Amino acid sequence: MARDRIGVATWALGLGMTTGLVVSAVTRPPAALSTIQFTLLLALASGLVLAGLLWTRWEQWLVFGGWLGIAVYFSTLFVGSVVLGGVPGLAVADGPARTVVQLLGSTVAFAITVWVCFYGGAQVILDRVASRLDLDI
């Protein structure tokens, strides 16, 4: 599949909305924003980042294909956001500090997800797991 503007925009929109929904499910919105505004802001910001990544790293994204790419992206982002943002956020008193901790954790989860999906992290993980379990893949 060749890289084109419509394909990149469609993938960026879909992955951006996925990111906005996952992160806003784990993170409390700041007091100045409603939940919908917060979700759309996250979707827009991540969509712009993802559009740039999809445009420059299109071949790496195609390694996964359509549905597998979505599954890897979603599962990595969801587990990372819960583990790095949601759980530590529970240890902080309710208020702006909790929102900051959850956003920082979700930002790190997003960075890990980008590494897995666009910079060969999935292959590195697969190679490590296969060598530890003595699998021939």
Coordinates of N, CA and C in Angstrom, one line a residue:
M1 N 0.9 -1.2 0.0 CA 0.0 0.0 0.0 C 0.9 1.2 0.0
A2 N 0.6 2.1 -0.9 CA 1.4 3.3 -1.0 C 1.0 4.4 0.0
R3 N 1.9 5.2 0.3 CA 1.6 6.3 1.3 C 1.0 7.4 0.5
D4 N -0.2 7.9 1.0 CA -0.8 9.0 0.4 C -1.4 9.9 1.5
R5 N -1.8 11.1 1.2 CA -2.3 12.0 2.2 C -3.6 11.6 2.9
I6 N -4.5 11.0 2.1 CA -5.7 10.6 2.6 C -5.5 9.4 3.6
G7 N -4.7 8.5 3.2 CA -4.4 7.3 4.1 C -3.8 7.7 5.4
V8 N -2.8 8.6 5.3 CA -2.1 9.1 6.5 C -3.1 9.9 7.4
A9 N -3.9 10.7 6.8 CA -4.9 11.5 7.5 C -5.9 10.6 8.2
T10 N -6.3 9.6 7.5 CA -7.3 8.6 8.1 C -6.7 7.9 9.3
W11 N -5.5 7.3 9.1 CA -4.9 6.6 10.2 C -4.6 7.6 11.4
A12 N -4.1 8.8 11.1 CA -3.9 9.7 12.2 C -5.1 10.1 12.9
L13 N -6.2 10.3 12.2 CA -7.5 10.6 12.8 C -8.0 9.4 13.7
G14 N -7.9 8.2 13.2 CA -8.3 7.1 14.0 C -7.5 6.8 15.2
L15 N -6.2 6.8 15.0 CA -5.2 6.6 16.1 C -5.3 7.8 17.1
G16 N -5.5 9.0 16.6 CA -5.6 10.1 17.5 C -6.8 10.0 18.4
M17 N -8.0 9.6 17.8 CA -9.2 9.5 18.6 C -9.0 8.3 19.6
T18 N -8.4 7.3 19.2 CA -8.1 6.2 20.1 C -7.3 6.7 21.3
T19 N -6.2 7.4 21.0 CA -5.4 8.0 22.1 C -6.2 8.9 23.0
G20 N -7.0 9.8 22.4 CA -7.8 10.7 23.2 C -8.7 10.0 24.1
L21 N -9.4 8.9 23.6 CA -10.3 8.2 24.4 C -9.7 7.4 25.5
V22 N -8.5 6.7 25.2 CA -7.9 5.9 26.2 C -7.3 6.8 27.3
V23 N -6.6 7.8 26.9 CA -6.0 8.7 27.9 C -7.0 9.4 28.8
S24 N -8.1 9.9 28.2 CA -9.1 10.6 29.0 C -9.9 9.6 29.8
A25 N -9.9 8.3 29.5 CA -10.5 7.4 30.4 C -9.7 7.1 31.7
V26 N -8.4 7.3 31.6 CA -7.5 7.1 32.7 C -7.2 8.4 33.5
T27 N -7.2 9.5 32.8 CA -6.8 10.8 33.4 C -8.0 11.7 33.6
R28 N -8.0 12.3 34.8 CA -9.1 13.2 35.1 C -8.8 14.5 34.3
P29 N -9.9 15.1 33.8 CA -9.6 16.4 33.0 C -9.3 17.5 34.0
P30 N -8.5 18.5 33.5 CA -8.2 19.6 34.3 C -9.5 20.4 34.6
A31 N -9.6 21.1 35.6 CA -10.8 21.8 36.0 C -11.3 22.8 35.0
A32 N -10.5 23.3 34.2 CA -10.9 24.3 33.1 C -11.5 23.7 31.9
L33 N -11.4 22.3 31.8 CA -12.0 21.7 30.6 C -13.0 20.6 31.0
S34 N -14.0 20.5 30.1 CA -15.0 19.4 30.3 C -14.3 18.1 29.8
T35 N -15.0 17.0 30.0 CA -14.4 15.7 29.6 C -14.3 15.7 28.1
I36 N -15.3 16.2 27.4 CA -15.3 16.1 25.9 C -14.2 17.1 25.4
Q37 N -14.1 18.2 25.9 CA -13.0 19.1 25.5 C -11.7 18.5 25.7
F38 N -11.5 17.9 26.9 CA -10.2 17.3 27.2 C -9.9 16.1 26.2
T39 N -10.9 15.3 25.9 CA -10.7 14.2 25.0 C -10.4 14.7 23.6
L40 N -11.1 15.7 23.1 CA -10.8 16.2 21.8 C -9.5 16.9 21.7
L41 N -9.1 17.6 22.8 CA -7.7 18.2 22.8 C -6.6 17.1 22.8
L42 N -6.8 16.1 23.5 CA -5.8 15.0 23.5 C -5.8 14.3 22.1
A43 N -7.0 14.1 21.5 CA -7.1 13.5 20.2 C -6.4 14.4 19.1
L44 N -6.6 15.7 19.2 CA -6.0 16.6 18.2 C -4.5 16.6 18.4
A45 N -4.0 16.8 19.6 CA -2.5 16.8 19.8 C -1.9 15.5 19.4
S46 N -2.4 14.4 19.8 CA -1.8 13.1 19.4 C -2.0 12.9 18.0
G47 N -3.1 13.3 17.4 CA -3.3 13.1 15.9 C -2.3 13.8 15.1
L48 N -1.9 15.0 15.5 CA -0.9 15.8 14.8 C 0.5 15.1 14.9
V49 N 0.8 14.6 16.1 CA 2.1 13.9 16.3 C 2.1 12.6 15.4
L50 N 1.0 11.9 15.5 CA 0.9 10.6 14.7 C 0.9 10.9 13.2
A51 N 0.3 12.0 12.8 CA 0.3 12.3 11.3 C 1.7 12.4 10.8
G52 N 2.5 13.1 11.6 CA 4.0 13.3 11.3 C 4.7 12.0 11.3
L53 N 4.4 11.2 12.3 CA 5.1 9.8 12.4 C 4.6 8.9 11.2
L54 N 3.3 8.9 10.9 CA 2.8 8.1 9.8 C 3.4 8.5 8.5
W55 N 3.6 9.8 8.3 CA 4.1 10.3 7.1 C 5.6 9.9 6.9
T56 N 6.4 10.0 8.0 CA 7.8 9.8 7.9 C 8.2 8.3 8.1
R57 N 7.3 7.6 8.8 CA 7.6 6.2 9.2 C 6.6 5.2 8.6
W58 N 6.0 5.5 7.4 CA 4.9 4.8 6.9 C 5.3 3.3 6.7
E59 N 6.5 3.0 6.2 CA 6.9 1.6 5.9 C 6.9 0.8 7.3
Q60 N 7.4 1.4 8.3 CA 7.4 0.8 9.6 C 6.0 0.5 10.1
W61 N 5.1 1.4 9.9 CA 3.7 1.2 10.3 C 3.1 0.0 9.5
L62 N 3.4 -0.1 8.2 CA 2.8 -1.1 7.4 C 3.3 -2.5 7.7
V63 N 4.4 -2.6 8.5 CA 4.9 -3.9 9.0 C 3.7 -4.7 9.7
F64 N 3.0 -3.9 10.5 CA 1.9 -4.5 11.3 C 0.6 -4.8 10.4
G65 N 0.4 -4.0 9.4 CA -0.8 -4.1 8.7 C -1.9 -3.4 9.4
G66 N -3.1 -3.5 9.0 CA -4.2 -2.7 9.5 C -4.7 -3.1 10.9
W67 N -5.3 -4.2 11.1 CA -5.9 -4.6 12.3 C -4.9 -5.0 13.4
L68 N -3.8 -5.6 13.0 CA -2.8 -5.9 14.0 C -2.1 -4.6 14.5
G69 N -1.9 -3.7 13.6 CA -1.4 -2.4 14.1 C -2.2 -1.7 15.1
I70 N -3.5 -1.7 14.8 CA -4.5 -1.1 15.8 C -4.4 -1.8 17.1
A71 N -4.4 -3.2 17.1 CA -4.4 -4.0 18.3 C -3.1 -3.7 19.1
V72 N -2.0 -3.7 18.4 CA -0.7 -3.4 19.1 C -0.7 -2.0 19.7
Y73 N -1.1 -1.0 18.9 CA -1.2 0.4 19.4 C -2.1 0.5 20.6
F74 N -3.3 0.0 20.5 CA -4.3 0.2 21.5 C -3.8 -0.6 22.8
S75 N -3.4 -1.8 22.7 CA -3.0 -2.6 23.9 C -1.8 -1.9 24.6
T76 N -0.8 -1.5 23.8 CA 0.3 -0.9 24.4 C 0.0 0.4 25.1
L77 N -0.8 1.2 24.5 CA -1.2 2.5 25.0 C -2.1 2.3 26.3
F78 N -3.1 1.4 26.2 CA -4.0 1.2 27.3 C -3.3 0.6 28.5
V79 N -2.5 -0.4 28.4 CA -1.8 -1.0 29.5 C -0.8 0.0 30.1
G80 N -0.1 0.7 29.2 CA 0.9 1.7 29.7 C 0.2 2.9 30.4
S81 N -0.9 3.3 29.9 CA -1.6 4.5 30.6 C -2.1 4.0 31.9
V82 N -2.6 2.8 32.0 CA -3.2 2.4 33.3 C -2.0 2.2 34.3
V83 N -1.0 1.5 33.9 CA 0.2 1.2 34.8 C 1.0 2.4 35.1
L84 N 1.3 3.2 34.1 CA 2.1 4.4 34.4 C 1.4 5.7 34.8
G85 N 0.1 5.8 34.5 CA -0.7 7.0 34.8 C -1.7 6.7 35.8
G86 N -2.5 5.7 35.6 CA -3.7 5.5 36.5 C -3.3 5.0 37.9
V87 N -2.5 4.0 38.0 CA -2.1 3.5 39.3 C -1.3 4.5 40.1
P88 N -0.3 5.1 39.6 CA 0.4 6.2 40.4 C -0.5 7.3 40.7
G89 N -1.5 7.6 39.9 CA -2.4 8.7 40.2 C -3.3 8.4 41.4
L90 N -3.5 7.2 41.6 CA -4.3 6.8 42.8 C -3.5 7.1 44.1
A91 N -2.2 7.1 44.0 CA -1.4 7.4 45.2 C -1.4 8.9 45.6
V92 N -1.8 9.7 44.7 CA -1.7 11.2 44.9 C -3.1 11.7 45.3
A93 N -3.1 12.6 46.2 CA -4.4 13.2 46.6 C -5.2 13.8 45.5
D94 N -6.5 13.7 45.6 CA -7.3 14.2 44.5 C -7.1 15.7 44.3
G95 N -7.0 16.1 43.0 CA -6.8 17.5 42.7 C -5.8 17.7 41.5
P96 N -5.3 18.8 41.3 CA -4.4 19.1 40.2 C -3.2 18.2 40.1
A97 N -2.6 17.8 41.3 CA -1.4 17.0 41.3 C -1.7 15.6 40.7
R98 N -2.9 15.1 41.0 CA -3.3 13.8 40.4 C -3.4 13.9 38.9
T99 N -4.0 15.0 38.4 CA -4.1 15.1 37.0 C -2.7 15.2 36.3
V100 N -1.8 15.9 37.0 CA -0.4 16.0 36.4 C 0.3 14.7 36.4
V101 N 0.2 13.9 37.5 CA 0.8 12.6 37.6 C 0.2 11.7 36.5
Q102 N -1.1 11.7 36.3 CA -1.7 10.8 35.3 C -1.4 11.2 33.9
L103 N -1.3 12.5 33.7 CA -0.9 13.0 32.3 C 0.6 12.6 32.0
L104 N 1.4 12.8 33.0 CA 2.8 12.4 32.8 C 3.0 10.9 32.5
G105 N 2.3 10.1 33.3 CA 2.3 8.7 33.0 C 1.7 8.3 31.7
S106 N 0.7 8.9 31.3 CA 0.1 8.7 30.0 C 1.0 9.2 28.8
T107 N 1.7 10.2 29.1 CA 2.7 10.7 28.1 C 3.8 9.7 27.9
V108 N 4.3 9.2 29.0 CA 5.3 8.2 28.9 C 4.8 6.9 28.2
A109 N 3.5 6.5 28.5 CA 2.9 5.4 27.8 C 2.8 5.7 26.3
F110 N 2.4 6.9 25.9 CA 2.3 7.3 24.5 C 3.7 7.2 23.8
A111 N 4.7 7.6 24.5 CA 6.1 7.5 24.0 C 6.5 6.1 23.8
I112 N 6.2 5.2 24.7 CA 6.5 3.8 24.6 C 5.7 3.2 23.4
T113 N 4.4 3.6 23.3 CA 3.6 3.1 22.2 C 4.2 3.5 20.8
V114 N 4.6 4.7 20.7 CA 5.3 5.2 19.5 C 6.5 4.4 19.2
W115 N 7.3 4.1 20.2 CA 8.5 3.3 20.0 C 8.2 1.9 19.5
V116 N 7.2 1.3 20.1 CA 6.8 -0.1 19.8 C 6.2 -0.1 18.3
C117 N 5.4 0.9 18.0 CA 4.7 0.8 16.7 C 5.5 1.4 15.5
F118 N 6.4 2.4 15.8 CA 7.0 3.1 14.7 C 8.5 3.0 14.7
Y119 N 9.2 2.5 15.7 CA 10.6 2.5 15.8 C 11.2 1.1 16.0
G120 N 10.4 0.1 15.7 CA 10.9 -1.3 15.8 C 10.9 -1.9 17.2
G121 N 10.2 -1.3 18.2 CA 10.2 -1.8 19.5 C 9.5 -3.2 19.6
A122 N 8.5 -3.4 18.8 CA 7.8 -4.7 18.8 C 8.7 -5.8 18.4
Q123 N 9.6 -5.6 17.4 CA 10.5 -6.6 17.0 C 11.5 -6.9 18.1
V124 N 12.0 -5.8 18.8 CA 12.9 -6.0 19.9 C 12.3 -6.8 21.0
I125 N 11.1 -6.5 21.3 CA 10.4 -7.2 22.4 C 10.2 -8.7 22.0
L126 N 9.7 -8.9 20.7 CA 9.5 -10.3 20.2 C 10.8 -11.1 20.2
D127 N 11.9 -10.4 19.8 CA 13.2 -11.1 19.9 C 13.6 -11.5 21.3
R128 N 13.4 -10.6 22.2 CA 13.8 -10.9 23.6 C 12.9 -12.0 24.2
V129 N 11.6 -12.0 24.0 CA 10.7 -13.0 24.5 C 11.0 -14.3 23.8
A130 N 11.3 -14.3 22.5 CA 11.6 -15.6 21.8 C 12.9 -16.2 22.3
S131 N 13.9 -15.4 22.5 CA 15.2 -16.0 23.0 C 15.0 -16.5 24.4
R132 N 14.3 -15.8 25.3 CA 14.1 -16.3 26.7 C 13.3 -17.5 26.8
L133 N 12.3 -17.7 25.9 CA 11.4 -18.9 25.9 C 12.0 -20.0 24.9
D134 N 13.1 -19.7 24.3 CA 13.8 -20.6 23.4 C 12.8 -21.0 22.2
L135 N 12.2 -19.9 21.7 CA 11.3 -20.1 20.5 C 12.0 -19.8 19.2
D136 N 11.6 -20.5 18.2 CA 12.2 -20.2 16.9 C 11.2 -19.6 16.0
I137 N 11.3 -18.2 15.9 CA 10.3 -17.5 15.1 C 10.9 -17.0 13.8

